[in-house]
Amino acid sequence: MRREQPEPPANTEPSAPAPSAPDDGAEQRGARRAVTLFPVLVLLAGAVGLLSPGTFSGGGDAVPYLLGVVMFCMGVTMTPQDFKGVAQRPWAVALGLVAHYVLMPGLGWLVAHVLHLSPQLAAGVILVGCAPSGTASNVVTYLARGDVALSVSVATVSTVLAPLITPPLTLLLAGEYLPVDAGSMVADILKTVLLPVLAGLLVRLVAGRLVTRALPVLPWLSALTIAVIVAVVVAGSAEAIKSAAAMVLLAVVLHNGLGLALGYGAGRIGRLGAPASRAMAFEVGMQNSGLAASLAGAHFSPLAALPAAVFSVWHNISGALAAAWFARRDRAQGPGTPGPDTPANAAAAGPGPETPADARRASAPSASARAGSAGEAEGGEGAGDAGAAGATG
């Protein structure tokens, strides 16, 4: 009896090798380097401003323009995908915004009262709390194995809404200490934040290829600009710093630490899952201190800008330490630990959990912090985007 021969396979060509995975270790090292170097750079700038205040005399008028450069860099790293994430996860983004604009302003007011700060310092601490999310939060979220997509969405929306929320909140909470011209503050935020961000986004859409080539430079441009802002702010209040430095540092540490803890708690109460709760911690506890310093210098005094300058250094240090703790805890608990890439966390965090592309978006090669939106775009471009808005307060 004749046996039938099996048919040959339809395709006998050797399959193409799978594309190699990105070097996430190198990306993490680059992000850690950025988060580490930025506070050092800002500390050096503050020291120069303190030791040689005359060098920066009259520099206060340039601070809004310097901040505009930082915000333009942020806008350049943004993409429509950042806004799409908001529509995909409205509950999580709304919770992040409410937590950010309720917890941090309230904590700023509470810290100012408990420590009996002077009117200038109290207004400065409150203004830091009323600012939008810090531009380093996205990379720190990535290092903590948090939900980068949620971090980008909350940071983007909090920045866009800042002209509508920051001035009235400052008036409500800081008005008892100093006069607050909310209308003028709205105009300043529109000019120094929203317009530069929109201009950067437009440049990204029109000249995407050119922007991609410039991405490695943008983080350092942002970092250097923020360093100059800090130097100017410190120089303007160099005499007062000697007597107020310890109290300001205590206020900043309490404000930032409570924000990180309560932000994480808000994510847990909202049942967002571990990765999303980590993102919430950094989106609540890390502020755009560059904006706060600019507004404080323009509307209050150089002394009122001092808390923002100190916050700019401290929140990068505390954020990096918290991210390292989260990552070390995951490694200690083994590979089964729910992380941003596991099905358990994907379900817990809702639609749009972190993907390898998100991780690349948040990691900046050479850069510092604040992934594209601000700062993270998708795919291959995103690695540069992560830092592009980078290292900025």
GROMACS .gro file of C-alpha atoms in nm:
model
  393
    1MET     CA    1   0.000   0.000   0.000
    2ARG     CA    2   0.143   0.332  -0.102
    3ARG     CA    3   0.205   0.586   0.167
    4GLU     CA    4   0.122   0.940   0.091
    5GLN     CA    5   0.409   1.173   0.137
    6PRO     CA    6   0.345   1.479   0.345
    7GLU     CA    7   0.329   1.802   0.152
    8PRO     CA    8   0.633   2.021   0.184
    9PRO     CA    9   0.589   2.335   0.386
   10ALA     CA   10   0.457   2.623   0.186
   11ASN     CA   11   0.749   2.846   0.276
   12THR     CA   12   1.092   2.696   0.310
   13GLU     CA   13   1.277   3.030   0.329
   14PRO     CA   14   1.456   3.088   0.657
   15SER     CA   15   1.272   3.338   0.870
   16ALA     CA   16   1.428   3.677   0.923
   17PRO     CA   17   1.585   3.729   1.261
   18ALA     CA   18   1.366   3.913   1.509
   19PRO     CA   19   1.465   4.270   1.567
   20SER     CA   20   1.685   4.309   1.867
   21ALA     CA   21   1.534   4.464   2.173
   22PRO     CA   22   1.648   4.810   2.268
   23ASP     CA   23   1.921   4.837   2.524
   24ASP     CA   24   1.700   4.929   2.816
   25GLY     CA   25   1.999   4.902   3.052
   26ALA     CA   26   2.181   5.175   2.861
   27GLU     CA   27   1.867   5.388   2.858
   28GLN     CA   28   1.824   5.350   3.232
   29ARG     CA   29   2.186   5.442   3.289
   30GLY     CA   30   2.140   5.750   3.074
   31ALA     CA   31   1.826   5.852   3.263
   32ARG     CA   32   1.993   5.796   3.600
   33ARG     CA   33   2.290   6.002   3.487
   34ALA     CA   34   2.059   6.286   3.388
   35VAL     CA   35   1.863   6.279   3.713
   36THR     CA   36   2.191   6.275   3.908
   37LEU     CA   37   2.374   6.546   3.716
   38PHE     CA   38   2.092   6.797   3.705
   39PRO     CA   39   2.079   6.863   4.082
   40VAL     CA   40   2.457   6.891   4.086
   41LEU     CA   41   2.444   7.148   3.808
   42VAL     CA   42   2.174   7.346   3.988
   43LEU     CA   43   2.365   7.331   4.318
   44LEU     CA   44   2.673   7.471   4.145
   45ALA     CA   45   2.466   7.748   3.987
   46GLY     CA   46   2.316   7.834   4.326
   47ALA     CA   47   2.661   7.846   4.484
   48VAL     CA   48   2.785   8.084   4.214
   49GLY     CA   49   2.480   8.306   4.265
   50LEU     CA   50   2.535   8.308   4.641
   51LEU     CA   51   2.910   8.376   4.630
   52SER     CA   52   2.903   8.626   4.345
   53PRO     CA   53   2.560   8.792   4.343
   54GLY     CA   54   2.686   9.096   4.156
   55THR     CA   55   2.748   8.880   3.850
   56PHE     CA   56   2.373   8.831   3.807
   57SER     CA   57   2.253   9.176   3.914
   58GLY     CA   58   1.969   9.287   3.692
   59GLY     CA   59   1.917   8.935   3.564
   60GLY     CA   60   1.571   8.906   3.713
   61ASP     CA   61   1.411   9.062   3.406
   62ALA     CA   62   1.548   8.779   3.192
   63VAL     CA   63   1.394   8.498   3.400
   64PRO     CA   64   1.057   8.486   3.216
   65TYR     CA   65   1.236   8.461   2.882
   66LEU     CA   66   1.466   8.190   3.013
   67LEU     CA   67   1.163   7.996   3.133
   68GLY     CA   68   1.011   8.040   2.788
   69VAL     CA   69   1.315   7.860   2.643
   70VAL     CA   70   1.261   7.568   2.882
   71MET     CA   71   0.892   7.544   2.798
   72PHE     CA   72   0.966   7.562   2.426
   73CYS     CA   73   1.198   7.263   2.468
   74MET     CA   74   0.914   7.085   2.643
   75GLY     CA   75   0.673   7.163   2.359
   76VAL     CA   76   0.918   7.037   2.099
   77THR     CA   77   0.919   6.697   2.267
   78MET     CA   78   0.539   6.667   2.271
   79THR     CA   79   0.331   6.474   2.018
   80PRO     CA   80  -0.042   6.427   1.955
   81GLN     CA   81  -0.003   6.085   2.120
   82ASP     CA   82   0.041   6.260   2.454
   83PHE     CA   83  -0.307   6.411   2.424
   84LYS     CA   84  -0.456   6.088   2.292
   85GLY     CA   85  -0.360   5.921   2.619
   86VAL     CA   86  -0.588   6.162   2.805
   87ALA     CA   87  -0.892   6.046   2.610
   88GLN     CA   88  -0.800   5.681   2.663
   89ARG     CA   89  -0.777   5.709   3.043
   90PRO     CA   90  -0.997   5.999   3.155
   91TRP     CA   91  -1.056   5.869   3.509
   92ALA     CA   92  -0.690   5.816   3.590
   93VAL     CA   93  -0.585   6.150   3.438
   94ALA     CA   94  -0.865   6.337   3.616
   95LEU     CA   95  -0.766   6.179   3.948
   96GLY     CA   96  -0.405   6.281   3.889
   97LEU     CA   97  -0.502   6.641   3.812
   98VAL     CA   98  -0.730   6.672   4.114
   99ALA     CA   99  -0.467   6.520   4.342
  100HIS     CA  100  -0.199   6.749   4.202
  101TYR     CA  101  -0.393   7.075   4.221
  102VAL     CA  102  -0.557   6.998   4.557
  103LEU     CA  103  -0.286   6.821   4.757
  104MET     CA  104   0.021   7.030   4.673
  105PRO     CA  105  -0.139   7.375   4.713
  106GLY     CA  106  -0.304   7.262   5.037
  107LEU     CA  107   0.021   7.115   5.166
  108GLY     CA  108   0.206   7.436   5.080
  109TRP     CA  109  -0.043   7.640   5.281
  110LEU     CA  110  -0.025   7.393   5.571
  111VAL     CA  111   0.357   7.388   5.580
  112ALA     CA  112   0.369   7.769   5.571
  113HIS     CA  113   0.131   7.788   5.868
  114VAL     CA  114   0.292   7.513   6.075
  115LEU     CA  115   0.643   7.656   6.033
  116HIS     CA  116   0.524   8.018   6.078
  117LEU     CA  117   0.707   8.130   5.767
  118SER     CA  118   0.747   8.496   5.685
  119PRO     CA  119   0.494   8.634   5.433
  120GLN     CA  120   0.748   8.628   5.148
  121LEU     CA  121   0.858   8.269   5.211
  122ALA     CA  122   0.503   8.151   5.278
  123ALA     CA  123   0.383   8.294   4.947
  124GLY     CA  124   0.678   8.130   4.772
  125VAL     CA  125   0.607   7.786   4.920
  126ILE     CA  126   0.237   7.812   4.830
  127LEU     CA  127   0.321   7.923   4.476
  128VAL     CA  128   0.543   7.615   4.433
  129GLY     CA  129   0.244   7.402   4.535
  130CYS     CA  130   0.017   7.575   4.284
  131ALA     CA  131   0.253   7.515   3.990
  132PRO     CA  132   0.197   7.235   3.735
  133SER     CA  133   0.381   6.903   3.738
  134GLY     CA  134   0.759   6.906   3.738
  135THR     CA  135   0.939   6.843   3.415
  136ALA     CA  136   1.149   6.563   3.564
  137SER     CA  137   0.854   6.350   3.672
  138ASN     CA  138   0.831   6.132   3.360
  139VAL     CA  139   1.185   5.999   3.369
  140VAL     CA  140   1.167   5.941   3.744
  141THR     CA  141   0.844   5.747   3.686
  142TYR     CA  142   1.025   5.534   3.429
  143LEU     CA  143   1.313   5.463   3.666
  144ALA     CA  144   1.060   5.358   3.932
  145ARG     CA  145   0.898   5.113   3.686
  146GLY     CA  146   0.583   5.321   3.700
  147ASP     CA  147   0.314   5.394   3.442
  148VAL     CA  148   0.493   5.636   3.208
  149ALA     CA  149   0.192   5.684   2.979
  150LEU     CA  150  -0.019   5.811   3.269
  151SER     CA  151   0.266   6.031   3.391
  152VAL     CA  152   0.295   6.196   3.050
  153SER     CA  153  -0.080   6.255   3.027
  154VAL     CA  154  -0.112   6.414   3.371
  155ALA     CA  155   0.197   6.631   3.321
  156THR     CA  156   0.076   6.750   2.981
  157VAL     CA  157  -0.272   6.847   3.096
  158SER     CA  158  -0.152   7.009   3.420
  159THR     CA  159   0.083   7.230   3.217
  160VAL     CA  160  -0.184   7.327   2.963
  161LEU     CA  161  -0.432   7.412   3.240
  162ALA     CA  162  -0.181   7.609   3.449
  163PRO     CA  163  -0.294   7.953   3.322
  164LEU     CA  164  -0.647   7.879   3.444
  165ILE     CA  165  -0.564   7.710   3.775
  166THR     CA  166  -0.237   7.844   3.916
  167PRO     CA  167  -0.331   8.215   3.952
  168PRO     CA  168  -0.668   8.170   4.130
  169LEU     CA  169  -0.522   7.905   4.360
  170THR     CA  170  -0.234   8.137   4.448
  171LEU     CA  171  -0.478   8.421   4.513
  172LEU     CA  172  -0.693   8.198   4.736
  173LEU     CA  173  -0.411   8.054   4.946
  174ALA     CA  174  -0.134   8.317   4.939
  175GLY     CA  175  -0.354   8.627   4.934
  176GLU     CA  176  -0.350   8.641   5.314
  177TYR     CA  177   0.028   8.689   5.304
  178LEU     CA  178   0.087   8.918   5.006
  179PRO     CA  179  -0.122   9.096   4.741
  180VAL     CA  180  -0.173   8.869   4.439
  181ASP     CA  181  -0.258   9.010   4.095
  182ALA     CA  182  -0.419   8.697   3.948
  183GLY     CA  183  -0.499   8.862   3.615
  184SER     CA  184  -0.140   8.965   3.557
  185MET     CA  185  -0.024   8.618   3.661
  186VAL     CA  186  -0.255   8.459   3.401
  187ALA     CA  187  -0.099   8.675   3.132
  188ASP     CA  188   0.252   8.585   3.245
  189ILE     CA  189   0.180   8.211   3.242
  190LEU     CA  190   0.027   8.237   2.896
  191LYS     CA  191   0.338   8.415   2.767
  192THR     CA  192   0.601   8.208   2.943
  193VAL     CA  193   0.438   7.864   2.945
  194LEU     CA  194   0.147   7.804   2.711
  195LEU     CA  195   0.264   7.999   2.405
  196PRO     CA  196   0.619   7.854   2.409
  197VAL     CA  197   0.479   7.502   2.457
  198LEU     CA  198   0.239   7.545   2.163
  199ALA     CA  199   0.519   7.692   1.952
  200GLY     CA  200   0.740   7.395   2.031
  201LEU     CA  201   0.461   7.151   1.946
  202LEU     CA  202   0.408   7.328   1.614
  203VAL     CA  203   0.779   7.306   1.534
  204ARG     CA  204   0.770   6.934   1.614
  205LEU     CA  205   0.479   6.880   1.376
  206VAL     CA  206   0.632   7.087   1.095
  207ALA     CA  207   0.998   6.987   1.124
  208GLY     CA  208   0.991   6.649   1.293
  209ARG     CA  209   1.311   6.517   1.133
  210LEU     CA  210   1.511   6.822   1.230
  211VAL     CA  211   1.375   6.802   1.585
  212THR     CA  212   1.475   6.437   1.609
  213ARG     CA  213   1.835   6.530   1.530
  214ALA     CA  214   1.829   6.805   1.792
  215LEU     CA  215   1.677   6.595   2.070
  216PRO     CA  216   2.010   6.499   2.234
  217VAL     CA  217   2.092   6.869   2.276
  218LEU     CA  218   1.758   6.987   2.415
  219PRO     CA  219   1.791   6.836   2.765
  220TRP     CA  220   2.119   7.008   2.827
  221LEU     CA  221   1.982   7.336   2.693
  222SER     CA  222   1.692   7.306   2.938
  223ALA     CA  223   1.922   7.210   3.225
  224LEU     CA  224   2.161   7.497   3.166
  225THR     CA  225   1.873   7.743   3.136
  226ILE     CA  226   1.719   7.628   3.464
  227ALA     CA  227   2.062   7.653   3.627
  228VAL     CA  228   2.088   8.016   3.517
  229ILE     CA  229   1.740   8.086   3.656
  230VAL     CA  230   1.843   7.938   3.992
  231ALA     CA  231   2.164   8.143   3.995
  232VAL     CA  232   1.968   8.463   3.929
  233VAL     CA  233   1.708   8.382   4.197
  234VAL     CA  234   1.973   8.299   4.458
  235ALA     CA  235   2.178   8.607   4.373
  236GLY     CA  236   1.872   8.826   4.421
  237SER     CA  237   1.823   8.709   4.778
  238ALA     CA  238   2.181   8.619   4.874
  239GLU     CA  239   2.175   8.813   5.202
  240ALA     CA  240   1.845   8.665   5.320
  241ILE     CA  241   1.952   8.310   5.238
  242LYS     CA  242   2.204   8.304   5.522
  243SER     CA  243   1.931   8.340   5.781
  244ALA     CA  244   1.646   8.160   5.603
  245ALA     CA  245   1.819   7.868   5.430
  246ALA     CA  246   1.756   7.607   5.702
  247MET     CA  247   1.388   7.695   5.738
  248VAL     CA  248   1.335   7.697   5.361
  249LEU     CA  249   1.501   7.357   5.324
  250LEU     CA  250   1.280   7.213   5.599
  251ALA     CA  251   0.968   7.354   5.431
  252VAL     CA  252   1.069   7.214   5.094
  253VAL     CA  253   1.150   6.867   5.228
  254LEU     CA  254   0.817   6.847   5.412
  255HIS     CA  255   0.621   6.979   5.114
  256ASN     CA  256   0.781   6.743   4.865
  257GLY     CA  257   0.783   6.437   5.090
  258LEU     CA  258   0.418   6.469   5.188
  259GLY     CA  259   0.326   6.525   4.823
  260LEU     CA  260   0.502   6.206   4.714
  261ALA     CA  261   0.339   6.002   4.990
  262LEU     CA  262  -0.013   6.139   4.945
  263GLY     CA  263   0.011   6.116   4.566
  264TYR     CA  264   0.093   5.747   4.593
  265GLY     CA  265  -0.191   5.704   4.841
  266ALA     CA  266  -0.435   5.874   4.606
  267GLY     CA  267  -0.346   5.625   4.333
  268ARG     CA  268  -0.398   5.335   4.571
  269ILE     CA  269  -0.733   5.470   4.694
  270GLY     CA  270  -0.838   5.515   4.332
  271ARG     CA  271  -0.743   5.149   4.266
  272LEU     CA  272  -0.512   5.244   3.981
  273GLY     CA  273  -0.259   4.969   4.051
  274ALA     CA  274   0.104   4.984   4.160
  275PRO     CA  275   0.263   5.132   3.844
  276ALA     CA  276  -0.003   5.402   3.810
  277SER     CA  277   0.023   5.484   4.182
  278ARG     CA  278   0.396   5.538   4.140
  279ALA     CA  279   0.326   5.775   3.853
  280MET     CA  280   0.075   5.959   4.071
  281ALA     CA  281   0.335   5.999   4.347
  282PHE     CA  282   0.577   6.178   4.116
  283GLU     CA  283   0.313   6.380   3.932
  284VAL     CA  284   0.183   6.514   4.264
  285GLY     CA  285   0.511   6.555   4.453
  286MET     CA  286   0.729   6.704   4.177
  287GLN     CA  287   0.655   7.062   4.067
  288ASN     CA  288   0.753   7.295   3.785
  289SER     CA  289   0.972   7.497   4.017
  290GLY     CA  290   1.119   7.696   3.728
  291LEU     CA  291   0.775   7.846   3.665
  292ALA     CA  292   0.724   7.906   4.037
  293ALA     CA  293   1.058   8.088   4.063
  294SER     CA  294   0.976   8.305   3.763
  295LEU     CA  295   0.631   8.399   3.893
  296ALA     CA  296   0.757   8.461   4.248
  297GLY     CA  297   1.032   8.690   4.125
  298ALA     CA  298   0.796   8.882   3.899
  299HIS     CA  299   0.497   8.913   4.135
  300PHE     CA  300   0.643   8.896   4.487
  301SER     CA  301   1.017   8.932   4.553
  302PRO     CA  302   1.350   8.750   4.505
  303LEU     CA  303   1.311   8.609   4.858
  304ALA     CA  304   0.974   8.457   4.765
  305ALA     CA  305   1.146   8.279   4.477
  306LEU     CA  306   1.392   8.108   4.712
  307PRO     CA  307   1.164   7.809   4.798
  308ALA     CA  308   1.125   7.736   4.426
  309ALA     CA  309   1.503   7.742   4.375
  310VAL     CA  310   1.557   7.498   4.663
  311PHE     CA  311   1.267   7.280   4.547
  312SER     CA  312   1.425   7.260   4.202
  313VAL     CA  313   1.724   7.081   4.352
  314TRP     CA  314   1.556   6.876   4.623
  315HIS     CA  315   1.269   6.720   4.427
  316ASN     CA  316   1.512   6.572   4.175
  317ILE     CA  317   1.716   6.418   4.457
  318SER     CA  318   1.413   6.282   4.645
  319GLY     CA  319   1.251   6.160   4.322
  320ALA     CA  320   1.563   5.970   4.218
  321LEU     CA  321   1.590   5.814   4.565
  322ALA     CA  322   1.224   5.709   4.565
  323ALA     CA  323   1.257   5.563   4.215
  324ALA     CA  324   1.564   5.363   4.321
  325TRP     CA  325   1.375   5.230   4.624
  326PHE     CA  326   1.079   5.118   4.411
  327ALA     CA  327   1.306   4.950   4.158
  328ARG     CA  328   1.514   4.779   4.427
  329ARG     CA  329   1.201   4.649   4.599
  330ASP     CA  330   1.080   4.499   4.272
  331ARG     CA  331   1.413   4.325   4.216
  332ALA     CA  332   1.414   4.191   4.573
  333GLN     CA  333   1.066   4.042   4.530
  334GLY     CA  334   1.168   3.858   4.216
  335PRO     CA  335   1.051   3.847   3.855
  336GLY     CA  336   0.691   3.775   3.950
  337THR     CA  337   0.654   4.117   4.108
  338PRO     CA  338   0.382   4.320   3.935
  339GLY     CA  339   0.556   4.586   3.734
  340PRO     CA  340   0.462   4.814   3.448
  341ASP     CA  341   0.506   4.536   3.193
  342THR     CA  342   0.312   4.256   3.364
  343PRO     CA  343  -0.048   4.157   3.284
  344ALA     CA  344  -0.146   4.210   3.647
  345ASN     CA  345  -0.046   4.572   3.641
  346ALA     CA  346  -0.172   4.626   3.291
  347ALA     CA  347  -0.516   4.530   3.412
  348ALA     CA  348  -0.487   4.722   3.737
  349ALA     CA  349  -0.370   5.041   3.573
  350GLY     CA  350  -0.641   5.035   3.311
  351PRO     CA  351  -0.605   5.099   2.939
  352GLY     CA  352  -0.271   5.218   2.816
  353PRO     CA  353  -0.017   5.069   3.059
  354GLU     CA  354   0.349   5.122   2.996
  355THR     CA  355   0.488   4.947   2.693
  356PRO     CA  356   0.848   4.912   2.576
  357ALA     CA  357   0.785   5.213   2.354
  358ASP     CA  358   0.671   5.410   2.657
  359ALA     CA  359   0.981   5.306   2.843
  360ARG     CA  360   1.197   5.424   2.557
  361ARG     CA  361   1.004   5.747   2.546
  362ALA     CA  362   1.093   5.815   2.905
  363SER     CA  363   1.457   5.738   2.902
  364ALA     CA  364   1.650   6.013   2.729
  365PRO     CA  365   1.992   5.936   2.604
  366SER     CA  366   2.211   6.206   2.756
  367ALA     CA  367   1.933   6.375   2.919
  368SER     CA  368   1.773   6.439   3.225
  369ALA     CA  369   1.419   6.428   3.298
  370ARG     CA  370   1.082   6.495   3.172
  371ALA     CA  371   0.998   6.278   2.899
  372GLY     CA  372   0.814   6.404   2.620
  373SER     CA  373   0.566   6.618   2.757
  374ALA     CA  374   0.592   6.690   2.864
  375GLY     CA  375   0.806   6.517   2.686
  376GLU     CA  376   0.793   6.174   2.557
  377ALA     CA  377   0.711   6.078   2.208
  378GLU     CA  378   0.676   5.734   2.075
  379GLY     CA  379   0.902   5.474   1.936
  380GLY     CA  380   1.254   5.553   1.832
  381GLU     CA  381   1.209   5.926   1.870
  382GLY     CA  382   1.096   5.889   2.224
  383ALA     CA  383   1.429   5.797   2.371
  384GLY     CA  384   1.547   6.145   2.297
  385ASP     CA  385   1.220   6.298   2.394
  386ALA     CA  386   1.238   6.165   2.743
  387GLY     CA  387   1.509   6.398   2.830
  388ALA     CA  388   1.430   6.664   2.592
  389ALA     CA  389   1.225   6.866   2.822
  390GLY     CA  390   1.456   6.714   3.057
  391ALA     CA  391   1.617   6.816   3.371
  392THR     CA  392   1.401   7.105   3.428
  393GLY     CA  393   1.280   7.170   3.769
   0.00000   0.00000   0.00000
